[in-house]
Amino acid sequence: MVRREGMALILSLFVVVRSSAVSLCLSQLRSASLRWMETIAGTFRSICSRSTSSRAPSGADPYQRYLLDQAHARKVVYARMMDWYFLAAVNLALIAVVYQISIGRPRWIDIRGSWVLLAYQLPILCMLHCPQFGKSMSLDFHYLFILLLLLFLTSPLGSSADHTLSYSFMGFVAVSIPATVVPTRLCSVVLGQAALMVMCTYRAYSEHLGVGLCEDVSGSQRAERTLVSWNLYFLVAASFIFLMADALIKHQVASKIRESDKQVQLSATTSLLELTCDAVVRLDVAMRLEDHSPKLAAMLLRTGTSLKGVAFTDLLGDESHHGPEVQLNPDTTAATARAFQTQMVDCCSNKFKVEIFSVKYSLTDGQKCHIVGLRDLEDQESLAMRRVDGADHEWMVGGTATASVFVEGCASLDRRSTTSLGSDSLGLLGQWRLRPPVPCNDKSKENFLEIDVDTQVVIAATAPYHSLAGRQLPNIFGPDSLSLLWRVLDEERQVAQSMANSPANRELQLPNRLVTFSHMPFFLPERLEISGSIKVAVTSHGDFHVIMCFVESVESGFQTSLFHLKALHKELLSPGPVPIPWTSKMRKVYWRGSLTAPNEVSKHQASSIPRLRIFQLAKEKPELFDVAVNSVDNHLKVMWGKKTVQRIVSQHGVNFSNFEAVEQRARHYRYVLNLNGVVSSWRLSYLLGTGSVLLLQKSSTNEALHALLEPWRHYVPLAPDLSNLLDVLQQLESNETWAQTLAQAAADLFAERLRPEDIYCFALRSMEVSQSTELTLAALEARNFQAAPSLESLDAAWRGRLPKRLSQRLAAMHDALLRRPSSHTEL
């Protein structure tokens, strides 16, 4: 009895202990389950959060935040691509189901799975067609939503036990790997793959899996272990792919940011250079221009040609070929920006000084290129060589001896300066010294006279006319020139006195006006012609003096309206080559010449200049014109400014060409054009012999040859502004017989009246009347062009100015000319 009671007590104690242990285990399990659920819920809330602060740490710098934002934006694009991809995959799966039903084959998915696939398209369509719906979810939730379909396919509702391993493998390859690019956190990838592994593990140990694909080669492992191990591998592989894809996206975004920053820096550099320079170009590795630059073409007067691919060194002076290349490609790689000066050559072979700012940059492949800014220093001062302390020196002294030598070399490039500044060996102290003066014999250099018009005396004069100081004005200038000086002085004096008498001004003020002149007679004692400007100055005693700046005109001396003699000396009046038949001539208007204009025409009236107006007409009818400029007059550059000339040339579309022998080239065209420059063009003597129709512009200045020409017989007259040129061409083209008659009449006149002996006669008579101080009409009528005198009676100065060959031919022809009838020697 006692024994039974003891056993019952022990059994009761065992039940109590077991119950207590079970209750304790259940309570601990419940607590752990609650903690796990809270952790999972917190992770899910973190995944669903789309705040920007969750993507970038709060303490990250702006660059890192921008980098993460750009990476997130790129993943958003990938997510949209994945939506299209899965939409297409789901539709293909449904099509396969419908096809199997139609042919009576068993379906690869049951009816529930088909309805799930059909319902799965609805949220995908919403995300594609309603972007706001897609933006309301984070990328991590987007990824989990994609894996939800794969989770359904591997569940008992979506597939049978025999197809679990197949669906798991195909889902990883076709779904998990592409979708791994979308999430932003590793925990999302781990959570999604862990859910798939749990589902496969549950089916592996709760259902009987078939052998087939689930059995390994050795047959020693069960199908359940194979399925679980494969999903474990999938989890590790998906995590690794996510890390690699995330790093690759950030690297691509960082590279794009660096490339964008580089382009912004280049754009800023180019904008800064364009602000300070006249032209900006980009040079490739071979120092060739990458693109055509209209501004640089205007600087070089090459508006009609493209500069793309042209070597930069080909645009420089011959002596500058090596210096700029060394400056642009220095031995050291530390200097990426440099400034130096050199010379460039325009299409007319004129050299001008420019300042070059070069910025070197590297391409993606490491090749070195340059952005080059160019400033024309003809009308403005240098920027890089200016002293920073504000001193009135032209060049800045560098910190080393090499920089001093370089600046000194740049100073010597100025064509218009006879002396230049250089730095001494002290360099940084800024000590300056003058170089020895360089003698100048160029007649194009400016000369200055200070004239006291009241006393009719030259007060001061510069070399080579310093001997004129103290001489009387009537011994130097003619009556007309003296009248001009008096008139200028009186007008300036009256304006100055009226300004001084006004209540607002109590002091004597001089108006800032400049009077220009050209072809003024100048006697030393030989007769010259000078062109320049006049300005009135006031001395310390209140006297008014005239300051005259002048250069010797290129038409001075023997070239007094004797351009026919010039044509004779060049043998342009000799019998030319075999005439070109009319039918072989091109149906175009031909003209070549220099760009020039009268002094009274301002830059605002440039469009009225005939030699610019012709290019406007050529734009309207390019098939009718072959016109080009072969040079620009230097006086026009001085009068208007080189930059203004470049701008006007660019606006009017002026074409430039190399020098051509007009008398030979014009023969190939049906129509030759004669346009005035400053005065007449002085080319009628050989344009008449081209056998082409002469289109002659009406002008107030004519050659002596005009008296022999009859309009509409020897030439076609054109309006001064060329307004009737197109109409005239239309009439000539519609009546070729009449046009050919005009051309033949001009050629006959050339053969009959422009013989060499006729021009010799005209030259001798012109030299006779040119000995008078003032060449007036009365002097010509008084001499009446009688028999030409002997060469021995002419002034020795005239004989000295004649070319030796021409003097000999004049002497040989003299006696024969005197024996010829007077009717044959008229001109």
GROMACS .gro file of C-alpha atoms in nm, residues 334-551:
model
  218
  334ALA     CA    1   5.241   7.096  -6.446
  335ALA     CA    2   5.156   7.403  -6.651
  336THR     CA    3   4.810   7.356  -6.804
  337ALA     CA    4   4.749   7.724  -6.889
  338ARG     CA    5   4.994   7.951  -7.072
  339ALA     CA    6   4.993   8.295  -7.234
  340PHE     CA    7   5.234   8.420  -7.498
  341GLN     CA    8   5.250   8.638  -7.807
  342THR     CA    9   5.330   8.558  -8.168
  343GLN     CA   10   5.246   8.664  -8.521
  344MET     CA   11   4.979   8.539  -8.758
  345VAL     CA   12   4.944   8.581  -9.133
  346ASP     CA   13   4.617   8.668  -9.306
  347CYS     CA   14   4.519   8.568  -9.657
  348CYS     CA   15   4.689   8.879  -9.796
  349SER     CA   16   5.025   8.771  -9.643
  350ASN     CA   17   5.007   9.056  -9.393
  351LYS     CA   18   5.150   8.974  -9.051
  352PHE     CA   19   4.989   9.098  -8.733
  353LYS     CA   20   5.064   9.042  -8.367
  354VAL     CA   21   4.830   8.831  -8.154
  355GLU     CA   22   4.819   8.722  -7.794
  356ILE     CA   23   4.746   8.353  -7.733
  357PHE     CA   24   4.593   8.201  -7.420
  358SER     CA   25   4.628   7.822  -7.420
  359VAL     CA   26   4.457   7.576  -7.184
  360LYS     CA   27   4.567   7.214  -7.203
  361TYR     CA   28   4.332   6.930  -7.110
  362SER     CA   29   4.334   6.551  -7.135
  363LEU     CA   30   4.085   6.329  -7.314
  364THR     CA   31   3.956   6.001  -7.176
  365ASP     CA   32   4.230   5.810  -7.359
  366GLY     CA   33   4.498   6.038  -7.213
  367GLN     CA   34   4.569   6.242  -7.527
  368LYS     CA   35   4.650   6.610  -7.475
  369CYS     CA   36   4.440   6.874  -7.650
  370HIS     CA   37   4.423   7.253  -7.625
  371ILE     CA   38   4.168   7.532  -7.607
  372VAL     CA   39   4.329   7.840  -7.758
  373GLY     CA   40   4.205   8.197  -7.730
  374LEU     CA   41   4.345   8.464  -7.963
  375ARG     CA   42   4.347   8.843  -7.917
  376ASP     CA   43   4.444   9.079  -8.196
  377LEU     CA   44   4.695   9.329  -8.054
  378GLU     CA   45   4.684   9.570  -8.346
  379ASP     CA   46   4.408   9.782  -8.188
  380GLN     CA   47   4.435   9.685  -7.820
  381GLU     CA   48   4.697   9.623  -7.556
  382SER     CA   49   4.810   9.296  -7.407
  383LEU     CA   50   4.637   9.141  -7.106
  384ALA     CA   51   4.883   8.873  -6.996
  385MET     CA   52   5.187   9.101  -7.012
  386ARG     CA   53   5.031   9.393  -6.827
  387ARG     CA   54   5.195   9.486  -6.494
  388VAL     CA   55   4.975   9.402  -6.200
  389ASP     CA   56   5.092   9.701  -5.996
  390GLY     CA   57   4.924   9.940  -6.240
  391ALA     CA   58   5.249  10.094  -6.367
  392ASP     CA   59   5.248  10.244  -6.714
  393HIS     CA   60   5.472   9.979  -6.867
  394GLU     CA   61   5.375   9.770  -7.163
  395TRP     CA   62   5.522   9.437  -7.049
  396MET     CA   63   5.521   9.255  -6.718
  397VAL     CA   64   5.854   9.130  -6.585
  398GLY     CA   65   5.853   8.765  -6.493
  399GLY     CA   66   5.998   8.614  -6.180
  400THR     CA   67   6.284   8.442  -6.359
  401ALA     CA   68   6.545   8.533  -6.615
  402THR     CA   69   6.374   8.310  -6.870
  403ALA     CA   70   6.048   8.502  -6.837
  404SER     CA   71   6.234   8.830  -6.890
  405VAL     CA   72   6.390   8.705  -7.211
  406PHE     CA   73   6.051   8.579  -7.331
  407VAL     CA   74   5.881   8.914  -7.269
  408GLU     CA   75   6.165   9.092  -7.441
  409GLY     CA   76   6.122   8.871  -7.745
  410CYS     CA   77   5.751   8.940  -7.754
  411ALA     CA   78   5.811   9.315  -7.748
  412SER     CA   79   6.012   9.295  -8.065
  413LEU     CA   80   5.717   9.159  -8.259
  414ASP     CA   81   5.544   9.497  -8.288
  415ARG     CA   82   5.578   9.600  -8.651
  416ARG     CA   83   5.484   9.961  -8.589
  417SER     CA   84   5.732  10.037  -8.309
  418THR     CA   85   6.087  10.150  -8.382
  419THR     CA   86   6.198  10.096  -8.022
  420SER     CA   87   6.087   9.839  -7.769
  421LEU     CA   88   6.121   9.779  -7.401
  422GLY     CA   89   6.317   9.501  -7.240
  423SER     CA   90   6.387   9.394  -6.885
  424ASP     CA   91   6.727   9.386  -6.724
  425SER     CA   92   6.884   9.110  -6.524
  426LEU     CA   93   6.722   9.221  -6.197
  427GLY     CA   94   6.385   9.092  -6.316
  428LEU     CA   95   6.169   9.126  -6.005
  429LEU     CA   96   6.285   9.483  -5.929
  430GLY     CA   97   6.105   9.602  -6.240
  431GLN     CA   98   6.398   9.811  -6.373
  432TRP     CA   99   6.355   9.906  -6.736
  433ARG     CA  100   6.592  10.031  -7.004
  434LEU     CA  101   6.548  10.138  -7.366
  435ARG     CA  102   6.701   9.945  -7.647
  436PRO     CA  103   6.911  10.133  -7.904
  437PRO     CA  104   6.688  10.303  -8.164
  438VAL     CA  105   6.647  10.123  -8.493
  439PRO     CA  106   6.677  10.333  -8.813
  440CYS     CA  107   6.366  10.325  -9.029
  441ASN     CA  108   6.354  10.395  -9.401
  442ASP     CA  109   6.002  10.275  -9.464
  443LYS     CA  110   5.798  10.538  -9.645
  444SER     CA  111   5.481  10.407  -9.482
  445LYS     CA  112   5.591  10.533  -9.138
  446GLU     CA  113   5.417  10.839  -9.001
  447ASN     CA  114   5.592  11.175  -9.009
  448PHE     CA  115   5.497  11.481  -8.806
  449LEU     CA  116   5.514  11.859  -8.866
  450GLU     CA  117   5.431  12.136  -8.619
  451ILE     CA  118   5.317  12.435  -8.823
  452ASP     CA  119   5.255  12.795  -8.719
  453VAL     CA  120   5.006  12.900  -8.982
  454ASP     CA  121   4.996  13.262  -8.862
  455THR     CA  122   5.368  13.316  -8.926
  456GLN     CA  123   5.376  13.066  -9.216
  457VAL     CA  124   5.668  12.873  -9.063
  458VAL     CA  125   5.735  12.507  -8.982
  459ILE     CA  126   5.819  12.502  -8.609
  460ALA     CA  127   5.933  12.139  -8.576
  461ALA     CA  128   5.964  11.829  -8.796
  462THR     CA  129   6.055  11.464  -8.747
  463ALA     CA  130   6.307  11.260  -8.947
  464PRO     CA  131   6.357  11.223  -9.237
  465TYR     CA  132   6.198  11.568  -9.292
  466HIS     CA  133   6.376  11.745  -9.003
  467SER     CA  134   6.539  11.984  -9.252
  468LEU     CA  135   6.198  12.147  -9.302
  469ALA     CA  136   6.210  12.306  -8.955
  470GLY     CA  137   6.224  12.687  -8.994
  471ARG     CA  138   6.123  12.685  -9.360
  472GLN     CA  139   5.843  12.899  -9.498
  473LEU     CA  140   5.517  12.727  -9.588
  474PRO     CA  141   5.488  12.869  -9.945
  475ASN     CA  142   5.813  12.688 -10.028
  476ILE     CA  143   5.663  12.356  -9.922
  477PHE     CA  144   5.288  12.369  -9.990
  478GLY     CA  145   5.088  12.501 -10.281
  479PRO     CA  146   4.815  12.764 -10.260
  480ASP     CA  147   4.535  12.510 -10.225
  481SER     CA  148   4.715  12.332  -9.942
  482LEU     CA  149   4.779  12.660  -9.758
  483SER     CA  150   4.413  12.749  -9.799
  484LEU     CA  151   4.320  12.418  -9.639
  485LEU     CA  152   4.550  12.485  -9.342
  486TRP     CA  153   4.405  12.835  -9.293
  487ARG     CA  154   4.047  12.707  -9.310
  488VAL     CA  155   4.109  12.428  -9.058
  489LEU     CA  156   4.282  12.666  -8.817
  490ASP     CA  157   4.011  12.932  -8.841
  491GLU     CA  158   3.729  12.683  -8.782
  492GLU     CA  159   3.900  12.529  -8.479
  493ARG     CA  160   3.986  12.870  -8.337
  494GLN     CA  161   3.630  12.997  -8.370
  495VAL     CA  162   3.487  12.684  -8.206
  496ALA     CA  163   3.739  12.710  -7.920
  497GLN     CA  164   3.661  13.078  -7.858
  498SER     CA  165   3.285  13.018  -7.864
  499MET     CA  166   3.324  12.741  -7.609
  500ALA     CA  167   3.537  12.968  -7.388
  501ASN     CA  168   3.277  13.251  -7.402
  502SER     CA  169   2.995  13.027  -7.283
  503PRO     CA  170   2.887  13.076  -6.914
  504ALA     CA  171   2.959  12.712  -6.832
  505ASN     CA  172   3.322  12.727  -6.949
  506ARG     CA  173   3.562  12.996  -6.834
  507GLU     CA  174   3.876  12.828  -6.967
  508LEU     CA  175   3.992  12.783  -7.323
  509GLN     CA  176   3.885  12.441  -7.452
  510LEU     CA  177   3.988  12.289  -7.782
  511PRO     CA  178   3.748  12.060  -7.973
  512ASN     CA  179   3.876  11.709  -8.028
  513ARG     CA  180   3.843  11.689  -8.407
  514LEU     CA  181   4.060  11.537  -8.677
  515VAL     CA  182   4.079  11.639  -9.043
  516THR     CA  183   4.209  11.386  -9.294
  517PHE     CA  184   4.352  11.456  -9.639
  518SER     CA  185   4.504  11.259  -9.925
  519HIS     CA  186   4.727  11.328 -10.227
  520MET     CA  187   4.834  11.671 -10.108
  521PRO     CA  188   5.125  11.815 -10.318
  522PHE     CA  189   5.448  11.842 -10.120
  523PHE     CA  190   5.772  11.998 -10.261
  524LEU     CA  191   6.120  11.904 -10.130
  525PRO     CA  192   6.200  12.050 -10.396
  526GLU     CA  193   6.083  11.746 -10.596
  527ARG     CA  194   5.711  11.705 -10.603
  528LEU     CA  195   5.561  11.437 -10.377
  529GLU     CA  196   5.210  11.354 -10.268
  530ILE     CA  197   5.129  11.296  -9.902
  531SER     CA  198   4.824  11.164  -9.718
  532GLY     CA  199   4.745  11.192  -9.349
  533SER     CA  200   4.556  11.396  -9.091
  534ILE     CA  201   4.560  11.742  -8.935
  535LYS     CA  202   4.484  11.842  -8.579
  536VAL     CA  203   4.500  12.180  -8.407
  537ALA     CA  204   4.701  12.218  -8.085
  538VAL     CA  205   4.736  12.499  -7.829
  539THR     CA  206   5.074  12.605  -7.694
  540SER     CA  207   5.153  12.720  -7.340
  541HIS     CA  208   5.127  13.083  -7.460
  542GLY     CA  209   4.778  13.031  -7.603
  543ASP     CA  210   4.884  13.023  -7.968
  544PHE     CA  211   4.719  12.784  -8.213
  545HIS     CA  212   4.945  12.553  -8.411
  546VAL     CA  213   4.867  12.282  -8.660
  547ILE     CA  214   5.004  11.928  -8.609
  548MET     CA  215   5.026  11.738  -8.935
  549CYS     CA  216   5.074  11.359  -8.941
  550PHE     CA  217   5.139  11.225  -9.290
  551VAL     CA  218   5.288  10.945  -9.496
   0.00000   0.00000   0.00000
